[in-house]
mmCIF file of C-alpha atoms in Angstrom:
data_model
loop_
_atom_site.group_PDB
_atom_site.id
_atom_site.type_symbol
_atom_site.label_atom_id
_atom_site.label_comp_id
_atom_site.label_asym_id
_atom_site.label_seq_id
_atom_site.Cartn_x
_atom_site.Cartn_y
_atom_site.Cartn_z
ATOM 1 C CA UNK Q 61 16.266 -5.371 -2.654
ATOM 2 C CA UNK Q 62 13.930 -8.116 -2.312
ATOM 3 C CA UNK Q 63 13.046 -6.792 0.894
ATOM 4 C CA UNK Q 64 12.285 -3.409 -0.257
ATOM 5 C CA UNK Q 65 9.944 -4.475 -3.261
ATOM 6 C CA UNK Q 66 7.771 -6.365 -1.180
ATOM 7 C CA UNK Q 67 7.544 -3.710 1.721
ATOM 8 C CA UNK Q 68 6.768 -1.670 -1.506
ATOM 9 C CA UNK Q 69 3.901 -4.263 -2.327
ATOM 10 C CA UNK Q 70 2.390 -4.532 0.924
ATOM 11 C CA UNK Q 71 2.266 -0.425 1.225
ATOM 12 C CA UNK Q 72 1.137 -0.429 -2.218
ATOM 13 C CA UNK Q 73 -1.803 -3.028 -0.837
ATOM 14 C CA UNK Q 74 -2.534 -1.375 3.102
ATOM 15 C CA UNK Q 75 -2.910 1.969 0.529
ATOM 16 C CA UNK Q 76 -5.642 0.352 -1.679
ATOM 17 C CA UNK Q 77 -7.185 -1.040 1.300
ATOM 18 C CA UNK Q 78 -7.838 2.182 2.850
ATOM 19 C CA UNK Q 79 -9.153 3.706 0.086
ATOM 20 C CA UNK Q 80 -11.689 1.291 -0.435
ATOM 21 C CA UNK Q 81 -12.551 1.145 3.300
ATOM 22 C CA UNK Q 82 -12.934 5.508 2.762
ATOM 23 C CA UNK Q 83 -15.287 4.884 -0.023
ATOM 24 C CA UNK Q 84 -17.502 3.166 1.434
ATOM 25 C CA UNK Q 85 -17.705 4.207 4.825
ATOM 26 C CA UNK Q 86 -18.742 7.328 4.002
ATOM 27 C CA UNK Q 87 -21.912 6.611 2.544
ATOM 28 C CA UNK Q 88 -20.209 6.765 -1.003
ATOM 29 C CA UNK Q 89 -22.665 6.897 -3.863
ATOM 30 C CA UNK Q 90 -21.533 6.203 -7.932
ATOM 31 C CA UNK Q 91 -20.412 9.465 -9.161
ATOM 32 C CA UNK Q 92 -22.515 11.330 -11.679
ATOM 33 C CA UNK Q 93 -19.866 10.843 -14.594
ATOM 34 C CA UNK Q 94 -17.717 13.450 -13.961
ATOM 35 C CA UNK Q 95 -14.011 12.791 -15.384
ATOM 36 C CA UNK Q 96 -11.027 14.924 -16.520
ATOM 37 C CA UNK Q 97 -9.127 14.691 -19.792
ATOM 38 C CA UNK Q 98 -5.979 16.530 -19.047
ATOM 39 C CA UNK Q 99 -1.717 16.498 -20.421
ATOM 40 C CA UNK Q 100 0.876 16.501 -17.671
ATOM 41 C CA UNK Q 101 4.478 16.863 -17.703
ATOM 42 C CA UNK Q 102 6.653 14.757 -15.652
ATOM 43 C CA UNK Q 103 4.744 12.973 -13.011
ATOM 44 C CA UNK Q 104 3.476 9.157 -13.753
ATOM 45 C CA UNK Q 105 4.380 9.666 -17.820
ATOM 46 C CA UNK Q 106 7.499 10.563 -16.438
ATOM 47 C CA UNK Q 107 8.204 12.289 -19.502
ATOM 48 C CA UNK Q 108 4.870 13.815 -20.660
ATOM 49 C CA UNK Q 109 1.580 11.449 -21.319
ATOM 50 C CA UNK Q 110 -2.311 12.323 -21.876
ATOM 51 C CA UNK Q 111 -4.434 10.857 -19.675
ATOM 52 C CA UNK Q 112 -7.931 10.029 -19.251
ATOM 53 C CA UNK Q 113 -9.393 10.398 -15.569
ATOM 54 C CA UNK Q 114 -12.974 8.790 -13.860
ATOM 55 C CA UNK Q 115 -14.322 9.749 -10.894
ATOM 56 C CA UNK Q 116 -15.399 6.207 -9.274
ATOM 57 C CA UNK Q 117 -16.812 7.241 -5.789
ATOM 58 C CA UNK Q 118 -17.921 10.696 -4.252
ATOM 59 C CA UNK Q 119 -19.523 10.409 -0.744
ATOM 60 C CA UNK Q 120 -22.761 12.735 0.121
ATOM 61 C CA UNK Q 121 -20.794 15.466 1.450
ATOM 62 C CA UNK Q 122 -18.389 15.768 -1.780
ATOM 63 C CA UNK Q 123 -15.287 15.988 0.245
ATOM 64 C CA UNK Q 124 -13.926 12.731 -0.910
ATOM 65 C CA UNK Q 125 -13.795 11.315 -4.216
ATOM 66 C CA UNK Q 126 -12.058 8.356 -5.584
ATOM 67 C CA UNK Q 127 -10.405 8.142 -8.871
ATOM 68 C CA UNK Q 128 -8.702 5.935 -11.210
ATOM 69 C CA UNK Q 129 -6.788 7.371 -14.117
ATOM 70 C CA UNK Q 130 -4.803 5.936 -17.307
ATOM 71 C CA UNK Q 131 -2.968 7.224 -19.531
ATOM 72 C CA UNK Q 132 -0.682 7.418 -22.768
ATOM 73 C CA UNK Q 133 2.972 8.929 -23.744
ATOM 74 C CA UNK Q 134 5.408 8.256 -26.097
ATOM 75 C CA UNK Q 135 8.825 9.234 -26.115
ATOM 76 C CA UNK Q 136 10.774 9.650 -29.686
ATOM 77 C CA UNK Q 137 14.149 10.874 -28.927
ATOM 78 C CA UNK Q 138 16.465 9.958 -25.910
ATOM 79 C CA UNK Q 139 15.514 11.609 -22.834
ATOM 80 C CA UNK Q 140 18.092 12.361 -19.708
ATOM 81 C CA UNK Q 141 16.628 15.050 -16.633
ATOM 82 C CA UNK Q 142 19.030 16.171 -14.516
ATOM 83 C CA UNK Q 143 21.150 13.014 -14.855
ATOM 84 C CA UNK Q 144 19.030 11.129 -12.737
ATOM 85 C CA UNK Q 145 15.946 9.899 -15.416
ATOM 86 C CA UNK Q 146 16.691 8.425 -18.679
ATOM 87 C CA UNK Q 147 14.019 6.922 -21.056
ATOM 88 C CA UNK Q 148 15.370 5.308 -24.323
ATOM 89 C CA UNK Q 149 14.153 6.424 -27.829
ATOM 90 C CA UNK Q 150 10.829 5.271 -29.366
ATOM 91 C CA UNK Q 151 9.656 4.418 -25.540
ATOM 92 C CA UNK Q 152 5.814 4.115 -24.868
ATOM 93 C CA UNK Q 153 4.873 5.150 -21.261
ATOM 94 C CA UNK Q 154 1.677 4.278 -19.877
ATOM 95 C CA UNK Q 155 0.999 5.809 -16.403
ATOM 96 C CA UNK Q 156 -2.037 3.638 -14.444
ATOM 97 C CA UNK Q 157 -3.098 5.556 -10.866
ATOM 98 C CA UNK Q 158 -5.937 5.581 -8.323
ATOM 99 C CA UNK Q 159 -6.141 8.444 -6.273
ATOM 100 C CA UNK Q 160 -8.346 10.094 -3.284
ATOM 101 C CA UNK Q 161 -9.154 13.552 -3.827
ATOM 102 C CA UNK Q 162 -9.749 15.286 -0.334
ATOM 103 C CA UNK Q 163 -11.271 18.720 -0.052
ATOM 104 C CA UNK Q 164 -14.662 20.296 -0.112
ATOM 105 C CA UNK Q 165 -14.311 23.305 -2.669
ATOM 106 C CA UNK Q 166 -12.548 23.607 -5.834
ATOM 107 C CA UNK Q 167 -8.906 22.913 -4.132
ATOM 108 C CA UNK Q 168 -8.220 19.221 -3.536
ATOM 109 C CA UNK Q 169 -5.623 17.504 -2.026
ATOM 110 C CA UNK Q 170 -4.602 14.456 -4.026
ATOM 111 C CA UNK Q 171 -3.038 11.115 -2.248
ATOM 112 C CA UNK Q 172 -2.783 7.841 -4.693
ATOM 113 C CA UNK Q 173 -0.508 5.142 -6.352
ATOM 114 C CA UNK Q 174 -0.210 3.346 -9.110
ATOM 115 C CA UNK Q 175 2.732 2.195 -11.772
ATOM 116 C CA UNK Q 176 3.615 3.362 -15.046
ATOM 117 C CA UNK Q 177 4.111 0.951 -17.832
ATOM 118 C CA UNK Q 178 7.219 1.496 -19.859
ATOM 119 C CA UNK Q 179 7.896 -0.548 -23.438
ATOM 120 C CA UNK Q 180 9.178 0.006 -26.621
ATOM 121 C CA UNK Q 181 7.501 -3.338 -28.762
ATOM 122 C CA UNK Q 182 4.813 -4.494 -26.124
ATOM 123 C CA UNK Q 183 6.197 -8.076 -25.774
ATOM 124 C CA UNK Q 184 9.119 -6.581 -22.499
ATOM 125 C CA UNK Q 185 7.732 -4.469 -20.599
ATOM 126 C CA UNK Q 186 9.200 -2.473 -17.131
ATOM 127 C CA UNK Q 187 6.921 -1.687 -14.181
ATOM 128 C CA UNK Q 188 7.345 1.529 -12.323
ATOM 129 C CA UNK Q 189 5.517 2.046 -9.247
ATOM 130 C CA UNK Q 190 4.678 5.378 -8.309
ATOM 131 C CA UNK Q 191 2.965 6.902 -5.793
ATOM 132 C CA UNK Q 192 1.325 10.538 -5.681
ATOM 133 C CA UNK Q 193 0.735 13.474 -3.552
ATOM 134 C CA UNK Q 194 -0.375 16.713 -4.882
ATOM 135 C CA UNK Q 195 -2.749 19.146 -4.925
ATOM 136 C CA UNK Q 196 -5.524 19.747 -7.780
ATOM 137 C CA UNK Q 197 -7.710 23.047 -8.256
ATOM 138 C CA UNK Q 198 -11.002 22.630 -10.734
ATOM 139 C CA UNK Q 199 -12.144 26.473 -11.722
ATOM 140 C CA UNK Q 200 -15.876 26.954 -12.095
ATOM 141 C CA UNK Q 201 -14.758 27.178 -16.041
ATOM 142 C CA UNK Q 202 -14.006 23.193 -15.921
ATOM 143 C CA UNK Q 203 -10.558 24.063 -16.281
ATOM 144 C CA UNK Q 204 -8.383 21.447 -14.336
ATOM 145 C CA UNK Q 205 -4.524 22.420 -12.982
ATOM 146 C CA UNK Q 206 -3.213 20.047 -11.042
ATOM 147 C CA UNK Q 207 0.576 20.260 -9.321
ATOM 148 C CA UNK Q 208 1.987 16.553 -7.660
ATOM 149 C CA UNK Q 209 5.226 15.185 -6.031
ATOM 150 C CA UNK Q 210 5.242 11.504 -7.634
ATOM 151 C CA UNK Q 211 8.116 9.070 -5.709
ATOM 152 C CA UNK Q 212 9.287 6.935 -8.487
ATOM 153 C CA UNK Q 213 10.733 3.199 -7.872
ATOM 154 C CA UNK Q 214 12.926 2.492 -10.994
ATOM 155 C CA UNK Q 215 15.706 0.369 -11.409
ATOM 156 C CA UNK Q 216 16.340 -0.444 -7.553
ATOM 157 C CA UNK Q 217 16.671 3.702 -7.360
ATOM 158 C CA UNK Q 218 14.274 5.744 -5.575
ATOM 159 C CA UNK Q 219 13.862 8.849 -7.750
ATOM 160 C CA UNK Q 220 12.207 12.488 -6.774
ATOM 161 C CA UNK Q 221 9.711 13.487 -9.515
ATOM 162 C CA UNK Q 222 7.174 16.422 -10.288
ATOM 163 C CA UNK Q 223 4.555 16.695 -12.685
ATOM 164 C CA UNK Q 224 2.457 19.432 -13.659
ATOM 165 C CA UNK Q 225 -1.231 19.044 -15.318
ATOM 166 C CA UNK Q 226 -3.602 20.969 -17.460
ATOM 167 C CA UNK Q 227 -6.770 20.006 -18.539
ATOM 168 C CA UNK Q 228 -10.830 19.986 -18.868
ATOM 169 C CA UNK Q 229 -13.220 18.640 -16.300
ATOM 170 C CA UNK Q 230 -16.679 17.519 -18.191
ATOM 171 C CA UNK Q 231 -19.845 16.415 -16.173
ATOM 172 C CA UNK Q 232 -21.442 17.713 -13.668
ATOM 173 C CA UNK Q 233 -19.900 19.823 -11.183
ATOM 174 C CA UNK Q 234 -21.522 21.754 -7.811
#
């Protein structure tokens, strides 16, 4: 187990490392404030959270964009999917990812990590790291669907997830 968690860590590390080393080696410029508001279900909230998203980088040609994204759930009953999730009653979930957006148009292929947070009183918490693959399509209305396979590590288990977004782009879009 030991082993695994920090093979887990050093991914989680090489992963960061490349995306910074993407950023800027593409002639990455600050982004011009775009972000997304948007509710998912499943994925990193592994129940259901709303989230906050900011686009960090963009590079000149707009076919990479970094992103870092938090977010906010709570859970008020006891929760069991499929026999293989369980989150106890009155559970806050707080999902925390950073994610490279690939793609030139409106489609988007999405590769990050992160962890989600999961407490009930804020003084015990349990880490969940998570990782994310997916693929996110912004209409010219600002309307924001994204679909994602999120790997969860929980509990010495590796569980399949899925989450499914829906939200509203604001700032400036081309």
């Amino acid at each position: 187990m030991l082993n695994r968690m920090k093979t887990l860590n050093k991914l989680f590390l090489l992963f960061i490392l490349l995306n910074s080393n993407l950023a800027f080696a593409q002639d990455e410029r600050p982004a011009t404030g775009t972000n997304n508001w948007f509710v998912e279900l499943g994925g990193s909230g592994l129940f259901y959270s709303l989230n906050y998203e900011k686009y960090l980088f963009k590079n000149r040609q707009e076919n990479l964009t970094l992103t870092a994204r938090v977010g906010a759930g709570f859970n008020p009953i006891d929760y069991t999917f499929l026999n293989t999730l369980y989150l106890e009653k009155n559970t806050f979930m707080v999902p925390f990812t950073s994610s490279l957006l690939i793609g030139e148009q409106k489609d988007k292929l999405e590769v990050g990590a992160g962890f989600t947070m999961l407490t009930k009183d804020f003084r015990e918490q349990e880490i969940v790291p998570t990782l994310v693959l997916g693929l996110r399509v912004i209409e010219s209305n600002r309307i924001c669907f994204r679909i994602s396979y999120v790997p969860l590590f929980r509990k010495e288990e590796y569980l399949h997830w899925l989450g499914v977004s829906l939200g509203m782009n604001f700032g400036k879009i081309r």
